[in-house]
Coordinates of C-alpha atoms in Angstrom, one line a residue:
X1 CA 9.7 -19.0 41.2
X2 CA 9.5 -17.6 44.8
X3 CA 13.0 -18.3 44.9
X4 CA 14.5 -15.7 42.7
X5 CA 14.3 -12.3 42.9
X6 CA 11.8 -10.1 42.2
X7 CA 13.7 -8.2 38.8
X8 CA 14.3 -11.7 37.5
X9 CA 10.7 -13.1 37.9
X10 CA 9.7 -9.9 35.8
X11 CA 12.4 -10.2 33.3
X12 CA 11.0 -13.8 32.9
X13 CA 7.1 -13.2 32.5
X14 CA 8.2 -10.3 30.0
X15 CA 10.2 -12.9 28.3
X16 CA 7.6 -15.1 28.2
X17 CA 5.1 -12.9 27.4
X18 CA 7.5 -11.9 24.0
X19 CA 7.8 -15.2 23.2
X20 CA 4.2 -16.0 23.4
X21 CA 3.1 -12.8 21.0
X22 CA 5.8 -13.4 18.6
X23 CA 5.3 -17.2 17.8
X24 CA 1.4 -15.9 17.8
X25 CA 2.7 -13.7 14.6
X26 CA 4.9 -16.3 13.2
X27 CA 2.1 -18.8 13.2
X28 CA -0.5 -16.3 12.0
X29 CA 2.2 -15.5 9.2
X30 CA 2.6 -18.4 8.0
X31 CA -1.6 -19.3 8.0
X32 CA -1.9 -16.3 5.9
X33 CA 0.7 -17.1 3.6
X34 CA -0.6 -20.8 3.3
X35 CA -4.1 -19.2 2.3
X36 CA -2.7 -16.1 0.3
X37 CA -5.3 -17.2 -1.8
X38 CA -8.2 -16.4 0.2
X39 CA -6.8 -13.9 2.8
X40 CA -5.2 -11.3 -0.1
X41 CA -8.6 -10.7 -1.4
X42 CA -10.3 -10.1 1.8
X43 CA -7.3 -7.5 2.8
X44 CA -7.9 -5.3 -0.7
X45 CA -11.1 -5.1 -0.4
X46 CA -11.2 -4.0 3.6
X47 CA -8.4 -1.3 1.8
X48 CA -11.1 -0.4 -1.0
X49 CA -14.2 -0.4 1.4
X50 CA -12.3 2.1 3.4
X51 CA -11.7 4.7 0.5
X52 CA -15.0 3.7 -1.3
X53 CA -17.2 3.8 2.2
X54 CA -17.9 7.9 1.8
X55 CA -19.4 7.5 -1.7
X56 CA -21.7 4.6 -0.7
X57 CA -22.9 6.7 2.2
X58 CA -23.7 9.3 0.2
X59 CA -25.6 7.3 -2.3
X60 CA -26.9 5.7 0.8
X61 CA -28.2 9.2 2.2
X62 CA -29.6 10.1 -1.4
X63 CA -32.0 6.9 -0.3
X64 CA -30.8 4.5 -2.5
X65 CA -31.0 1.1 -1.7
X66 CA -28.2 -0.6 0.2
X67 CA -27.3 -3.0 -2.8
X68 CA -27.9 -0.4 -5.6
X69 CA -25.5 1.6 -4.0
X70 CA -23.0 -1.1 -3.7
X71 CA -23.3 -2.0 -7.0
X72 CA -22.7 1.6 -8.3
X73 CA -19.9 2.0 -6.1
X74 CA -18.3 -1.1 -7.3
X75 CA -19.3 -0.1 -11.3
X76 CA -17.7 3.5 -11.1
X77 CA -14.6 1.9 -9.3
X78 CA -14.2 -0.5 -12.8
X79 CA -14.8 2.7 -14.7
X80 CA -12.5 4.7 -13.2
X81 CA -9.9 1.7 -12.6
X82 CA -10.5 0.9 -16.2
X83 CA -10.4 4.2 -18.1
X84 CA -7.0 4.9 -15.8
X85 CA -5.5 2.0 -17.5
X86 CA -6.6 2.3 -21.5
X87 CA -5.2 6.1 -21.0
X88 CA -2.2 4.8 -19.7
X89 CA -2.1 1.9 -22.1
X90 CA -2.4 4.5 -25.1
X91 CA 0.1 6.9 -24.0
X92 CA 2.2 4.1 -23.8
X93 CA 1.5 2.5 -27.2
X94 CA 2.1 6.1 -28.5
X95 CA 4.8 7.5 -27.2
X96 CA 6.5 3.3 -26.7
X97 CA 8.4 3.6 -29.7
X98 CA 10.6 7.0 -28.8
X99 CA 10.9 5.5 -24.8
X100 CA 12.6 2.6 -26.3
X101 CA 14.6 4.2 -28.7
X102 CA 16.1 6.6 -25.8
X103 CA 17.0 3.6 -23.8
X104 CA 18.4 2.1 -26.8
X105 CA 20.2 5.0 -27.4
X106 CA 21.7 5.4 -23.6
X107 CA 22.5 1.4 -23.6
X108 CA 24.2 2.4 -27.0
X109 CA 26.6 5.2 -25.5
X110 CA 27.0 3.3 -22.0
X111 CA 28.4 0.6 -24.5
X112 CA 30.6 2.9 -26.8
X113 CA 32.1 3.9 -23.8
X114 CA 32.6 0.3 -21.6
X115 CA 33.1 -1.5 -24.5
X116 CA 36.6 -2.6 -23.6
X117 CA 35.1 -4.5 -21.0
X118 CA 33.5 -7.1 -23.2
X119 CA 29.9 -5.4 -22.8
X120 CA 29.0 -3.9 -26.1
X121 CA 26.1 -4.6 -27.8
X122 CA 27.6 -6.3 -30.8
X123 CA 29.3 -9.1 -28.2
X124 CA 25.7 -9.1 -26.5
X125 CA 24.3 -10.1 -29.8
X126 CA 26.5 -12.1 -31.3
X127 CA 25.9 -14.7 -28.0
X128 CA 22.1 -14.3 -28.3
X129 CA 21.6 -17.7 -29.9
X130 CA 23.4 -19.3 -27.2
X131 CA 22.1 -17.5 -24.3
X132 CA 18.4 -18.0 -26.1
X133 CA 19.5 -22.1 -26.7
X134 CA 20.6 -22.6 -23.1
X135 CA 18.3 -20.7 -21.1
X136 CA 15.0 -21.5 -23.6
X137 CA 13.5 -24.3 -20.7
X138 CA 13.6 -22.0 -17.7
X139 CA 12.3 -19.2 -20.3
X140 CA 9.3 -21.0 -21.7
X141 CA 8.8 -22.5 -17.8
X142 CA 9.1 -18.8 -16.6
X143 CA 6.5 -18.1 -19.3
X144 CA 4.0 -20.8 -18.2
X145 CA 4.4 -20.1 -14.8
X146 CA 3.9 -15.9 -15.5
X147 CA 0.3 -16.9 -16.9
X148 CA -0.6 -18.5 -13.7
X149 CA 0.6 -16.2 -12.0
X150 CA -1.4 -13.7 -14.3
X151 CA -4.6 -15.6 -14.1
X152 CA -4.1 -16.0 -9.9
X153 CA -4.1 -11.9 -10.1
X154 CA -7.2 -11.8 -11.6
X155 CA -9.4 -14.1 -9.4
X156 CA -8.0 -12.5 -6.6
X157 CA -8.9 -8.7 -8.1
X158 CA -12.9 -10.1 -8.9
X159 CA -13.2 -12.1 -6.1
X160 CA -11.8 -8.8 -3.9
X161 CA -14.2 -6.5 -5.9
X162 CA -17.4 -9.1 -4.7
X163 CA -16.1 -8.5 -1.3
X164 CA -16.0 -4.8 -1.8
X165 CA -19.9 -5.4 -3.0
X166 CA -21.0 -7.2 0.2
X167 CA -18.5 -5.7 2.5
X168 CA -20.4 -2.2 1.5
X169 CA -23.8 -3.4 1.3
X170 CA -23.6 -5.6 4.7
X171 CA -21.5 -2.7 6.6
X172 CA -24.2 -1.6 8.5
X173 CA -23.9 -5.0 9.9
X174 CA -20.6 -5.0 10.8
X175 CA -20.9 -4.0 14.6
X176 CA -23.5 -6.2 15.3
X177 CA -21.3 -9.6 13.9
X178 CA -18.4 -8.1 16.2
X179 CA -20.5 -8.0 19.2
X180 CA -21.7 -11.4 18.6
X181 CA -18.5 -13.1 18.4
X182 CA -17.0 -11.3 21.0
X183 CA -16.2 -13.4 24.6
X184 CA -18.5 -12.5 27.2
X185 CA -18.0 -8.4 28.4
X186 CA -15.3 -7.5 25.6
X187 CA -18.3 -6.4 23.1
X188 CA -17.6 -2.8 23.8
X189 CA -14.0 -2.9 23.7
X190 CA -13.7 -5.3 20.1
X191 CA -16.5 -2.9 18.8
X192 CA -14.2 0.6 19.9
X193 CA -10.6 -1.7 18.5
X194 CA -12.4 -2.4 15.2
X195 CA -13.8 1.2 15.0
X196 CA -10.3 2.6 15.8
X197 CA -8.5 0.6 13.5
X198 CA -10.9 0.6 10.7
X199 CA -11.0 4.5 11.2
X200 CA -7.0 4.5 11.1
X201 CA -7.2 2.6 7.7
X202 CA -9.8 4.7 6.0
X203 CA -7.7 8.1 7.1
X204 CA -4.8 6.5 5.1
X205 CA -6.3 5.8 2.2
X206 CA -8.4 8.6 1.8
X207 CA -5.1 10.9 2.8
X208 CA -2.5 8.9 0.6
X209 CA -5.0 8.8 -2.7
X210 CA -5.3 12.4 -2.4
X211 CA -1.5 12.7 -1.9
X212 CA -0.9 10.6 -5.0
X213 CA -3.4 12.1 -7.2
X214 CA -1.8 15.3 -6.7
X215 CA 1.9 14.4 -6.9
X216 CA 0.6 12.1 -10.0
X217 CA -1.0 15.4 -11.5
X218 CA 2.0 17.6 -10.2
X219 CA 5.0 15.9 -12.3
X220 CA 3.2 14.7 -15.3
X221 CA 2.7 18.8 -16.0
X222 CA 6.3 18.9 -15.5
X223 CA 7.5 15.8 -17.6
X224 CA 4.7 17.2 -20.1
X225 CA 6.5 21.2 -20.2
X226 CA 9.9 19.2 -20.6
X227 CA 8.5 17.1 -23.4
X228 CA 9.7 13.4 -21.7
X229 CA 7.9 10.6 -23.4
X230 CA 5.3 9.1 -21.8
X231 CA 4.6 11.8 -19.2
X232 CA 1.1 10.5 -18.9
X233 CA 2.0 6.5 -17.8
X234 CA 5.2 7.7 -15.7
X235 CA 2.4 9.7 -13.8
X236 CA 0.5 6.9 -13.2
X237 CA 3.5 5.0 -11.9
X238 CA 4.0 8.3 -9.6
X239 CA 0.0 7.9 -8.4
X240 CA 0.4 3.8 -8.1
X241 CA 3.9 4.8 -6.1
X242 CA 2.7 6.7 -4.4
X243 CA 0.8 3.8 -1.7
X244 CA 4.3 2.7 -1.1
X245 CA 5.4 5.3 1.4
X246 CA 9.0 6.5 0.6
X247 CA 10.4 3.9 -1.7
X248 CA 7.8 4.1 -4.4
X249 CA 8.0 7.7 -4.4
X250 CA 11.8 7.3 -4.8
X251 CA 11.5 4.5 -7.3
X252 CA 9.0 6.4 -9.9
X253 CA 10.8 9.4 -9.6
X254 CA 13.4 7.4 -10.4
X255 CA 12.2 5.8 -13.4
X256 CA 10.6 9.6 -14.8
X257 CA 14.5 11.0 -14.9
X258 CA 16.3 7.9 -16.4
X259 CA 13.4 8.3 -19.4
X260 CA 14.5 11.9 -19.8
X261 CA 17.9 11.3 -19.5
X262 CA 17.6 8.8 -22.1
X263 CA 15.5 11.1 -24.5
X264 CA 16.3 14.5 -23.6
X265 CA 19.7 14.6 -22.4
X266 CA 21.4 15.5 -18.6
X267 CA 19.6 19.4 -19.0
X268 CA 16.0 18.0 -19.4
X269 CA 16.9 15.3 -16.7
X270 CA 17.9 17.6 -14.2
X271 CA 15.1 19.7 -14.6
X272 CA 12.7 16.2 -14.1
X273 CA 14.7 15.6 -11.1
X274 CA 14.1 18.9 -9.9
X275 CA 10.5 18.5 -10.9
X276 CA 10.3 15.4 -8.8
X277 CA 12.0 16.7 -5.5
X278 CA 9.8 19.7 -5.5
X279 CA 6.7 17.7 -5.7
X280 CA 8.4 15.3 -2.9
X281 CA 9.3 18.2 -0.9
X282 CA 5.6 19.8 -1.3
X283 CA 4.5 16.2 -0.2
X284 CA 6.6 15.9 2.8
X285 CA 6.6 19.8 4.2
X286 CA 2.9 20.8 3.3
X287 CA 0.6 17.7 1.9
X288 CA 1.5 15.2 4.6
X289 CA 0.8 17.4 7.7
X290 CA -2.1 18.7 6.5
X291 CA -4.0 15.5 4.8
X292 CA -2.7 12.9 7.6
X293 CA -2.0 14.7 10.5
X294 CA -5.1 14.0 12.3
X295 CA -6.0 10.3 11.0
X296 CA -2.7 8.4 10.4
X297 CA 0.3 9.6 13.1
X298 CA 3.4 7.0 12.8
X299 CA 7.3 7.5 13.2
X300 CA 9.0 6.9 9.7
X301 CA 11.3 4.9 11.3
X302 CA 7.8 2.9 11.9
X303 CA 6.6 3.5 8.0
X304 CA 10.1 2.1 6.8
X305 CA 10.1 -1.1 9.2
X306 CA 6.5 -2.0 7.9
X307 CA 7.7 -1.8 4.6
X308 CA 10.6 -3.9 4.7
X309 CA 9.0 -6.6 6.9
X310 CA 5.9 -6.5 4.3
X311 CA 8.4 -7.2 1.6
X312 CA 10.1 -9.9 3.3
X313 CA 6.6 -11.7 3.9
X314 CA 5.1 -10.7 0.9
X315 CA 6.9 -8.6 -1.8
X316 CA 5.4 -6.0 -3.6
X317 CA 1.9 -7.0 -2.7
X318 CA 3.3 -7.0 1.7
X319 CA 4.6 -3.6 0.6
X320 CA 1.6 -2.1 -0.6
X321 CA -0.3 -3.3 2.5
X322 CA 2.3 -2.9 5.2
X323 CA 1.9 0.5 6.4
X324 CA -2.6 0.5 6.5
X325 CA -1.9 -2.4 8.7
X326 CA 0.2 -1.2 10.7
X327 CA -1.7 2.1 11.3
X328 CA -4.7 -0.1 12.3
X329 CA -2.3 -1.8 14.8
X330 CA -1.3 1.4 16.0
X331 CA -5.2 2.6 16.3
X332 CA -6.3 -0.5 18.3
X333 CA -2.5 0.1 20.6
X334 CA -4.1 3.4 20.7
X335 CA -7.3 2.2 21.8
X336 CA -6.3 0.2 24.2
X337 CA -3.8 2.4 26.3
X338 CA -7.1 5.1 26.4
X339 CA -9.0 2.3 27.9
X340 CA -6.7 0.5 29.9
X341 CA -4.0 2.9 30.2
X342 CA -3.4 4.3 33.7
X343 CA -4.7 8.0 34.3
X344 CA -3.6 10.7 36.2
X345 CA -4.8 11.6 39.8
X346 CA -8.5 13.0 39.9
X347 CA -10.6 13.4 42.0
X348 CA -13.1 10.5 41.4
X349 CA -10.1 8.1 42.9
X350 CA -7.0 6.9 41.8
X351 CA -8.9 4.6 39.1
X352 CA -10.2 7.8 37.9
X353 CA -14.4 8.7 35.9
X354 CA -15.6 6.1 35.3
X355 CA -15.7 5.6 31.2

């Protein structure tokens, strides 16, 4: 190594040093995926101890015991949770009918107007049977596999919301189990990485509920004054969304003007895509600067990378927890380069105060 120059010998350790951290990732990756299981739980509930952590320490201030608190904060999140869904389960039911008679009708008039091409409905129907007799093993596999897949879901959700339980109860804790694990003289700086990073998740999820609550709140009015079907349930699409940076805000949106175009016409749908990219320019010019300014701070270019690597790895569910992850990795980079970053001149010496 002496032999080559000295630009070549640092191209090489950077190399090697890239190579290291990435197969690091990859092999982490794919331990994760193995035991999806086990570590999916564990990540939602970190997520819902970060937005639930300010009630339990209230409740914990009013003097209530540590696991009474816990508990209550787990029993209003199934309230809330479940109440959320029966109102949008019942607006559904309710308003189901006229949704699917709109799309009905658009599917009818895209037909009537393609149906040269072979694509009407009545050539659809007619090869039902066949489709239905050919197709009928992968269906009623599909089926079978769905109610795993549906039963999987739930474990995961109770087994996150026990975590949430002892994750709450035991956080007090939390510090002391970092120090104890940590090698000899990195206590301090695991304990100020986890603090950083736990801090960066808990500003995102505290700043992106309140986001989605009020964009969620902002276009079901609208779809509501324009008399779309199902204003209530597209709004909780908009609010659920609405954790998915950018493309779920695009893809509800998306959804609430295709209903309206299908029951209302092009007028009404215009004026719920107007709705929509008022509420998404509110979001971006006014809501996000002044919720997450000061506790999550990353390029878009950043959110969108997240996003689309999360859905390689993951799909919907690597989506959803892309971007908290990556602003914890961006508070402990942050933490980091304040600790170990290299200061200006002062006069203490060139290392400068000493922290």
């Amino acid at each position: 190594m002496q032999l080559l120059p000295e630009p070549v010998r640092r191209f090489a350790a950077w190399c090697a040093v890239i190579l290291l951290g990435a197969g690091v990732a990859y092999v982490g990756i794919r331990l994760c995926a193995t035991f999806r299981a086990a570590v999916t739980p564990v990540l939602l509930a970190l997520l819902g101890t970060a937005l639930l952590r300010p009630l339990y320490g209230r409740l914990v201030k009013a003097r209530v015991p540590r696991s009474t608190a816990a508990a209550v904060t787990c029993v209003a999140v199934v309230a809330v949770v479940g109440g959320a869904v029966y109102i949008v389960v019942a607006a559904l039911i309710d308003t189901g009918d006229q949704i699917v008679a709109a799309l009905k009708d658009a599917a009818q008039s895209v037909a009537d107007h393609f149906g040269a091409a072979g694509t009407s409905l009545d050539d659809l129907a007619s090869h039902a049977r066949e489709l239905l007799t050919k197709f009928g093993g992968t269906a009623a596999s599909n089926v079978i596999s769905g109610v795993s897949v549906v039963g999987e879901t739930i474990a995961m959700a109770v087994l996150a919301l026990l975590l949430v339980f002892f994750f709450l109860r035991d956080s007090h804790r939390a510090a002391e189990t970092l120090r104890s694990v940590a090698p000899h003289g990195t206590a301090d700086t695991l304990e100020a990485m986890g603090r950083r990073a736990f801090a960066a998740v808990e500003g995102f999820m505290r700043g992106t509920t309140l986001i989605a609550f009020i964009d969620a709140v902002c276009i079901t009015v609208g779809l509501l004054v324009l008399d779309v079907p199902g204003a209530v349930g597209l709004g909780a699409l908009v609010f659920v969304g609405a954790y998915i940076p950018y493309l779920g805000a695009f893809i509800s949106g998306a959804v609430a003007v295709l209903v309206a175009l299908a029951d209302r016409g092009v007028v009404v749908a215009l004026w719920a895509l107007g709705v929509v990219l008022a509420v998404q320019v509110l979001e971006g010019h006014v809501l996000q600067p002044a919720i997450q300014s000061r506790t999550v701070q990353m390029h878009p270019a950043a959110v969108m990378l997240a996003i689309t690597a999360g859905a390689s790895v993951a799909g919907v569910l690597g989506m959803l927890l892309a971007v908290p992850l990556t602003a914890a990795g961006f508070g402990v980079l942050h933490e980091l380069r304040t600790r170990y970053g290299t200061p200006g001149p002062s006069p203490d010496g060139p290392d400068g105060p000493d922290s």
